[in-house]
Coordinates of C-alpha atoms and ligand atoms in Angstrom, one line a residue:
M1 CA 0.0 0.0 0.0
T2 CA 1.4 3.4 -1.0
K3 CA 1.5 5.9 1.8
I4 CA -1.3 8.5 1.7
E5 CA 0.2 12.0 2.0
K6 CA -2.9 14.2 2.1
I7 CA -6.6 13.7 2.3
V8 CA -9.4 16.1 1.4
L9 CA -12.4 15.5 3.7
S10 CA -15.9 16.5 3.0
Y11 CA -16.5 18.1 6.4
S12 CA -19.8 19.5 7.7
G13 CA -18.4 20.3 11.2
G14 CA -21.0 18.1 12.7
L15 CA -20.4 15.3 15.1
D16 CA -19.8 12.5 12.5
T17 CA -17.3 14.4 10.4
S18 CA -15.5 15.8 13.4
I19 CA -14.9 12.3 14.6
I20 CA -13.9 11.2 11.1
L21 CA -11.4 14.1 10.9
K22 CA -9.7 12.9 14.1
W23 CA -9.8 9.3 13.0
L24 CA -8.2 10.1 9.7
Q25 CA -5.4 12.1 11.3
E26 CA -4.7 9.2 13.7
T27 CA -5.1 6.4 11.3
Y28 CA -3.1 7.9 8.4
G29 CA -0.9 10.2 10.2
C30 CA -1.1 12.7 7.4
E31 CA -2.4 16.2 6.6
V32 CA -6.2 16.4 6.3
V33 CA -7.7 19.3 4.3
T34 CA -11.3 20.0 5.1
F35 CA -13.9 21.1 2.6
T36 CA -17.2 22.5 3.8
A37 CA -19.9 23.3 1.1
D38 CA -22.4 25.9 1.7
L39 CA -25.5 24.5 0.0
G40 CA -27.9 26.6 1.9
Q41 CA -28.3 24.2 4.7
G42 CA -29.2 27.1 6.9
E43 CA -26.5 26.3 9.4
E44 CA -23.7 28.7 10.3
L45 CA -20.5 27.6 8.7
E46 CA -18.0 29.5 10.8
P47 CA -18.3 27.0 13.7
A48 CA -17.0 24.4 11.2
R49 CA -13.9 26.5 10.7
A50 CA -13.3 26.9 14.4
K51 CA -13.7 23.2 15.0
A52 CA -11.4 22.3 12.1
E53 CA -8.8 24.8 13.4
M54 CA -9.1 23.2 16.9
S55 CA -8.3 19.8 15.3
G56 CA -5.1 21.3 13.8
V57 CA -6.3 21.6 10.2
K58 CA -4.1 24.1 8.3
D59 CA -6.0 24.2 5.1
I60 CA -9.7 24.8 5.7
R61 CA -12.0 25.4 2.7
I62 CA -15.5 26.8 3.0
V63 CA -17.1 27.4 -0.3
D64 CA -20.5 29.0 -1.1
L65 CA -21.9 26.6 -3.7
R66 CA -25.5 27.8 -3.5
E67 CA -25.7 29.3 -7.0
E68 CA -23.9 26.5 -8.7
F69 CA -26.1 24.0 -6.8
V70 CA -29.3 25.5 -8.0
S71 CA -28.3 26.5 -11.6
D72 CA -26.2 23.5 -12.6
F73 CA -27.8 20.7 -10.6
V74 CA -31.3 21.5 -9.3
F75 CA -32.7 23.4 -12.3
P76 CA -31.5 20.9 -15.0
M77 CA -33.1 18.1 -12.8
L78 CA -36.4 20.2 -12.5
R79 CA -36.5 20.6 -16.3
A80 CA -37.1 16.8 -16.3
N81 CA -39.9 17.0 -13.6
A82 CA -37.8 14.3 -11.8
L83 CA -39.3 12.3 -9.1
Y84 CA -37.9 9.1 -7.7
E85 CA -40.6 6.5 -7.1
G86 CA -43.2 8.9 -8.1
Q87 CA -42.7 11.2 -5.1
Y88 CA -39.2 12.0 -3.9
L89 CA -37.7 15.3 -5.4
L90 CA -34.1 14.0 -4.9
G91 CA -32.9 16.8 -2.6
S92 CA -30.0 14.8 -1.2
S93 CA -29.3 12.8 -4.3
I94 CA -28.6 15.9 -6.4
A95 CA -26.3 17.5 -3.9
R96 CA -23.8 14.6 -3.8
P97 CA -22.3 14.9 -7.3
L98 CA -21.7 18.6 -6.7
I99 CA -19.9 18.0 -3.4
A100 CA -17.8 15.2 -5.1
K101 CA -16.9 17.6 -8.0
H102 CA -15.5 20.1 -5.6
L103 CA -13.7 17.4 -3.4
V104 CA -11.9 16.3 -6.5
G105 CA -11.2 19.9 -7.6
I106 CA -9.6 20.7 -4.2
A107 CA -7.7 17.4 -4.3
W108 CA -6.2 18.6 -7.6
E109 CA -5.4 22.0 -6.2
V110 CA -3.6 20.8 -3.1
G111 CA -2.0 17.8 -4.7
A112 CA -3.9 15.2 -2.7
H113 CA -4.5 11.7 -4.0
A114 CA -7.3 10.7 -1.6
V115 CA -10.7 12.1 -0.5
A116 CA -12.9 11.0 2.4
H117 CA -16.5 11.3 3.2
G118 CA -18.8 10.7 6.2
A119 CA -21.5 8.7 4.5
T120 CA -22.4 5.4 6.3
G121 CA -22.0 2.0 4.8
K122 CA -25.8 1.4 4.6
G123 CA -27.0 4.4 2.5
N124 CA -27.2 5.8 -1.0
D125 CA -24.9 8.7 -0.3
Q126 CA -21.7 6.6 -0.2
V127 CA -22.5 5.3 -3.7
R128 CA -23.3 8.7 -5.0
F129 CA -20.0 10.3 -3.7
E130 CA -17.9 7.5 -4.9
L131 CA -19.4 7.0 -8.3
A132 CA -19.0 10.7 -9.0
V133 CA -15.4 10.7 -7.9
N134 CA -14.7 7.6 -10.1
A135 CA -16.2 9.4 -13.1
L136 CA -14.3 12.6 -12.5
D137 CA -10.8 11.2 -11.5
P138 CA -10.3 7.4 -11.6
S139 CA -7.0 7.8 -9.9
I140 CA -8.3 9.2 -6.7
K141 CA -8.5 6.9 -3.7
I142 CA -11.7 7.2 -1.6
I143 CA -11.7 6.7 2.1
A144 CA -15.0 5.8 3.8
P145 CA -14.3 5.6 7.5
W146 CA -17.8 4.3 8.3
R147 CA -16.9 1.2 6.3
Q148 CA -13.4 0.9 7.7
W149 CA -13.4 1.5 11.5
N150 CA -15.1 -0.7 14.0
I151 CA -17.6 1.9 15.2
R152 CA -20.9 0.3 14.5
S153 CA -23.5 2.4 16.1
R154 CA -24.4 5.9 17.2
M155 CA -23.7 5.0 20.8
Q156 CA -20.1 3.8 20.0
L157 CA -19.6 7.0 18.0
L158 CA -20.5 9.1 21.1
E159 CA -18.1 7.0 23.2
Y160 CA -15.3 7.7 20.7
A161 CA -16.1 11.4 20.8
E162 CA -15.9 11.5 24.6
K163 CA -12.6 9.6 24.6
H164 CA -11.1 12.1 22.1
H165 CA -12.5 15.2 23.8
I166 CA -14.7 16.0 20.8
P167 CA -17.6 18.1 22.0
V168 CA -21.0 16.4 21.7
P169 CA -24.0 18.7 21.4
S170 CA -26.1 18.3 24.5
D171 CA -29.2 17.1 22.6
K172 CA -27.1 14.4 21.0
R173 CA -26.1 12.9 24.3
G174 CA -27.6 9.6 25.3
E175 CA -30.4 9.3 22.8
A176 CA -29.0 9.1 19.2
P177 CA -30.0 12.1 17.0
F178 CA -32.0 12.0 13.9
S179 CA -30.0 11.8 10.7
I180 CA -30.7 15.1 8.9
D181 CA -29.5 16.3 5.5
A182 CA -30.4 19.8 4.5
N183 CA -29.7 22.1 1.5
L184 CA -31.5 24.8 -0.5
L185 CA -33.7 22.1 -2.1
H186 CA -34.8 20.1 0.9
T187 CA -34.5 18.8 4.4
S188 CA -34.5 15.1 4.9
T189 CA -34.8 13.4 8.2
E190 CA -34.3 9.7 8.9
G191 CA -33.6 7.4 11.8
K192 CA -34.8 6.9 15.4
I193 CA -38.6 6.6 15.7
L194 CA -39.0 7.1 11.9
E195 CA -37.3 3.7 11.3
N196 CA -40.7 2.2 12.2
P197 CA -42.9 3.1 9.2
A198 CA -46.0 2.5 11.3
E199 CA -45.1 5.2 13.7
V200 CA -46.7 8.6 12.8
A201 CA -43.9 11.2 12.5
P202 CA -43.9 13.6 15.5
D203 CA -44.4 17.2 14.6
H204 CA -40.9 18.2 15.8
V205 CA -39.2 16.4 12.9
Y206 CA -40.4 19.1 10.5
Q207 CA -38.0 22.0 10.2
R208 CA -38.9 24.3 7.4
T209 CA -42.6 23.9 6.8
V210 CA -45.6 24.5 9.0
D211 CA -48.3 21.9 9.4
P212 CA -50.8 22.6 6.6
V213 CA -53.5 22.7 9.3
E214 CA -51.7 25.7 10.9
A215 CA -51.1 27.4 7.6
P216 CA -52.8 30.8 6.8
D217 CA -56.5 30.6 6.0
T218 CA -56.1 33.0 3.1
P219 CA -54.5 31.7 0.0
E220 CA -51.5 33.4 -1.6
I221 CA -51.2 33.8 -5.3
I222 CA -47.8 34.1 -6.9
T223 CA -46.5 34.3 -10.5
I224 CA -43.4 32.5 -11.6
G225 CA -41.7 33.4 -14.9
F226 CA -39.9 30.7 -16.9
E227 CA -37.3 31.0 -19.7
R228 CA -36.3 28.0 -21.7
G229 CA -37.5 25.6 -18.9
D230 CA -35.9 27.5 -15.9
P231 CA -37.6 29.7 -13.4
V232 CA -36.3 33.2 -13.6
S233 CA -38.6 35.5 -11.7
V234 CA -41.2 35.6 -8.9
N235 CA -44.0 38.1 -9.0
G236 CA -42.2 39.9 -11.9
K237 CA -39.0 40.3 -10.0
S238 CA -35.9 38.6 -11.7
M239 CA -33.8 36.6 -9.3
T240 CA -30.7 34.4 -9.4
P241 CA -31.4 30.7 -9.2
A242 CA -30.4 30.4 -5.5
A243 CA -32.3 33.6 -4.5
L244 CA -35.4 32.4 -6.4
L245 CA -35.4 29.0 -4.6
T246 CA -34.7 30.7 -1.3
E247 CA -37.8 33.0 -1.9
L248 CA -40.0 30.0 -2.8
N249 CA -38.8 28.0 0.2
G250 CA -40.0 30.9 2.4
L251 CA -43.4 31.1 0.7
G252 CA -43.9 27.4 0.6
G253 CA -42.8 26.8 4.1
R254 CA -45.3 29.3 5.4
H255 CA -48.1 27.5 3.5
G256 CA -47.1 24.0 4.6
I257 CA -46.2 23.0 1.1
G258 CA -43.8 20.1 0.1
R259 CA -44.0 17.7 3.1
L260 CA -43.5 14.1 2.3
D261 CA -43.5 11.0 4.5
L262 CA -42.0 8.2 2.3
V263 CA -40.8 4.6 2.4
E264 CA -38.3 4.3 -0.5
N265 CA -36.1 1.6 -2.0
R266 CA -32.5 2.4 -1.5
F267 CA -30.0 1.5 -4.3
I268 CA -28.1 -0.9 -2.1
G269 CA -31.2 -3.0 -1.5
M270 CA -33.1 -2.0 1.7
K271 CA -36.3 0.0 2.2
S272 CA -36.0 3.1 4.3
R273 CA -38.5 5.6 5.7
G274 CA -37.8 9.3 5.6
I275 CA -39.5 12.7 6.1
Y276 CA -38.8 15.2 3.3
E277 CA -39.6 18.9 3.2
T278 CA -39.2 20.5 -0.2
P279 CA -41.3 23.6 -0.2
G280 CA -39.8 25.6 -3.1
G281 CA -39.1 22.5 -5.2
T282 CA -42.6 21.4 -4.9
I283 CA -43.9 24.8 -6.1
L284 CA -41.5 24.8 -9.0
L285 CA -42.4 21.2 -10.1
T286 CA -46.1 22.2 -10.3
A287 CA -45.4 25.5 -12.0
H288 CA -43.0 23.9 -14.5
R289 CA -45.6 21.3 -15.4
G290 CA -48.0 24.3 -15.8
I291 CA -45.8 26.1 -18.3
E292 CA -44.9 22.9 -20.1
S293 CA -48.6 22.2 -20.6
I294 CA -49.0 25.0 -23.0
T295 CA -45.6 25.1 -24.6
L296 CA -44.7 21.4 -25.3
D297 CA -45.9 19.4 -28.1
R298 CA -47.8 16.3 -27.0
A299 CA -45.4 13.7 -28.2
A300 CA -42.4 15.6 -26.8
A301 CA -44.2 15.9 -23.4
H302 CA -45.0 12.3 -23.4
L303 CA -41.5 11.2 -24.3
K304 CA -40.2 13.3 -21.5
D305 CA -42.6 11.6 -19.1
E306 CA -41.5 8.2 -20.3
I307 CA -37.8 8.8 -19.7
M308 CA -38.4 10.7 -16.5
P309 CA -38.4 7.7 -14.1
R310 CA -35.2 6.4 -15.7
Y311 CA -33.6 9.8 -15.4
A312 CA -34.7 10.1 -11.7
E313 CA -33.4 6.7 -10.9
L314 CA -30.0 7.5 -12.4
I315 CA -29.8 10.5 -10.1
Y316 CA -31.0 8.6 -7.1
N317 CA -28.4 5.8 -7.8
G318 CA -25.5 8.2 -8.1
F319 CA -25.0 8.2 -11.9
W320 CA -25.0 12.0 -12.4
F321 CA -21.7 11.9 -14.2
A322 CA -22.5 8.9 -16.3
P323 CA -22.9 9.1 -20.1
E324 CA -26.5 7.9 -20.1
R325 CA -27.5 10.6 -17.7
E326 CA -25.9 13.2 -19.9
M327 CA -27.6 11.7 -23.0
L328 CA -31.0 12.0 -21.3
Q329 CA -30.1 15.5 -20.1
A330 CA -29.4 16.6 -23.7
L331 CA -32.8 15.3 -24.8
I332 CA -34.5 17.1 -21.8
D333 CA -32.7 20.3 -22.4
Q334 CA -33.6 20.3 -26.1
S335 CA -37.2 19.9 -25.1
Q336 CA -37.1 23.1 -23.1
A337 CA -36.3 25.5 -26.0
F338 CA -39.8 27.0 -26.0
V339 CA -40.8 26.5 -22.4
S340 CA -41.0 30.2 -21.5
G341 CA -43.9 32.2 -20.0
E342 CA -45.6 32.8 -16.8
V343 CA -47.6 30.6 -14.4
M344 CA -49.8 31.7 -11.5
V345 CA -49.7 29.4 -8.6
R346 CA -52.1 29.4 -5.6
L347 CA -50.5 28.4 -2.3
Y348 CA -53.0 27.3 0.3
K349 CA -52.8 24.9 3.2
G350 CA -50.2 22.5 1.9
S351 CA -51.1 22.7 -1.7
A352 CA -49.6 24.5 -4.7
S353 CA -52.0 24.7 -7.6
V354 CA -51.6 26.2 -11.0
I355 CA -54.5 28.6 -11.7
S356 CA -53.2 30.4 -14.9
R357 CA -50.5 30.0 -17.6
T358 CA -49.4 32.3 -20.4
S359 CA -46.7 32.2 -23.0
P360 CA -45.7 34.0 -26.2
L361 CA -44.8 30.6 -27.5
S362 CA -47.9 28.8 -26.5
L363 CA -49.2 25.9 -28.6
Y364 CA -52.7 26.3 -27.1
S365 CA -55.3 27.2 -29.6
A366 CA -58.6 28.4 -28.1
D367 CA -59.9 28.7 -31.7
L368 CA -59.2 25.0 -32.3
V369 CA -60.6 23.7 -29.0
T370 CA -63.6 26.0 -28.5
F371 CA -67.1 24.6 -28.1
E372 CA -68.3 27.7 -30.0
E373 CA -68.3 28.4 -33.7
S374 CA -64.7 28.5 -34.9
A375 CA -62.9 30.0 -37.9
I376 CA -60.2 27.4 -37.9
A377 CA -60.5 24.6 -40.5
Y378 CA -61.4 21.6 -38.4
D379 CA -63.6 19.2 -40.1
H380 CA -65.7 17.2 -37.7
H381 CA -66.0 14.4 -40.2
D382 CA -62.3 13.8 -39.8
A383 CA -63.0 12.7 -36.3
E384 CA -65.5 10.2 -37.5
G385 CA -62.9 8.5 -39.7
F386 CA -60.2 8.8 -37.1
I387 CA -62.4 6.9 -34.6
R388 CA -63.6 4.3 -37.2
L389 CA -60.0 3.4 -38.0
N390 CA -58.9 3.3 -34.4
G391 CA -61.9 1.2 -33.5
L392 CA -61.3 -1.3 -36.4
R393 CA -59.0 -3.7 -34.5
L394 CA -61.1 -3.4 -31.3
K395 CA -64.2 -4.6 -33.3
S396 CA -62.2 -7.6 -34.7
W397 CA -60.9 -8.4 -31.2
A398 CA -64.4 -8.2 -29.6
A399 CA -65.9 -10.3 -32.4
R400 CA -63.3 -13.0 -32.0
N401 CA -64.0 -13.0 -28.2
G402 CA -67.6 -13.7 -29.0
R403 CA -69.0 -10.4 -27.8
Ligands
LIG1 N1 -32.9 8.8 1.6 C1 -32.5 10.0 0.9 C2 -31.7 9.7 -0.3 O1 -31.1 8.7 -0.4 C3 -31.8 11.0 1.9 C4 -30.4 10.5 2.4 C5 -29.7 11.5 3.3 N2 -30.6 11.9 4.4 C6 -30.3 11.8 5.6 N3 -31.2 12.2 6.5 N4 -29.2 11.3 6.1 O2 -31.6 10.6 -1.1

């Protein structure tokens, strides 16, 4: 085994990665560079710097990735209306390739040949980090302490922390904490009582949305502007991608939008139950479908919907940087060329509903569809032949079956 000289660690400053930092320093006896990504998790990042400094880290990287996260990862994914297993908006899945990209970039910069992450050996995130690193630089060694050390539970983790004088937040003493992952797109909560899918999630697991029952009794109507498939404004005000998602998170959270209690199938083979809160993402998915409804051709829209589950599964399984994801992305992006216009969405007690859509590029023809007298050449007799031909094989089939 060649000696590892330097490791770049994906470091949140939380309990797990603080322990991992110590463990890497002890186990490999080499310099560890920490990388902390600001993805809009809503946590202060300066404490992470202080903690890394206390552990003797010389090279501490804290990088604001919010705009890149939303413009280069979240929005491309939303163009596809991606949902895993019909419901999950992929908030954690889509953040991992971005973190991996920067881990690799920093490794290049500082001349490290190894990166480390704090994902456990049972989840999807380890797969996502590592497949992304493989695709970006096959020469980089990946260290996954959770799969290497003999700490096997949250309790043992706390013991290790105590032994090494790593401060344990008071609420994390004794009872193991929830496993939470948050960024601008979502908050995901797993573990503890949630591990029993029969248990109703207690109210305190929800962090960024109110209970729809407690939401305002008056609906709020907002207008979202789209250009080529991406949202660009709220109520006529142009915003950067991260600012726009932040704004919608605030609005959606207040109206209790985007809560999801889901049992999903992890890539590595087990079922897990989690609580998701995706307020802004849920509004955007609804609004995007609204603008697509008038700007996409039927066959184009249906083709998109056919490939969507496959595309979502690729992202869920960690294949963001794989050729097949890029191929599907090219198809999806091309479909968005005319997806521009404005959508009005009503936010009310947990629901986001489209109530109006307009576009200079609309394919909608009131003249064509109207129940009234119309100027457009549409011959009703054509429909008769159309139905007769489509019914032909059904008649043969029914006759054969003796009907
Ligand atoms: N189950 C979700 C996924 O695989 C979330 C994983 C991270 N969340 C967490 N609470 N640790 O995308």
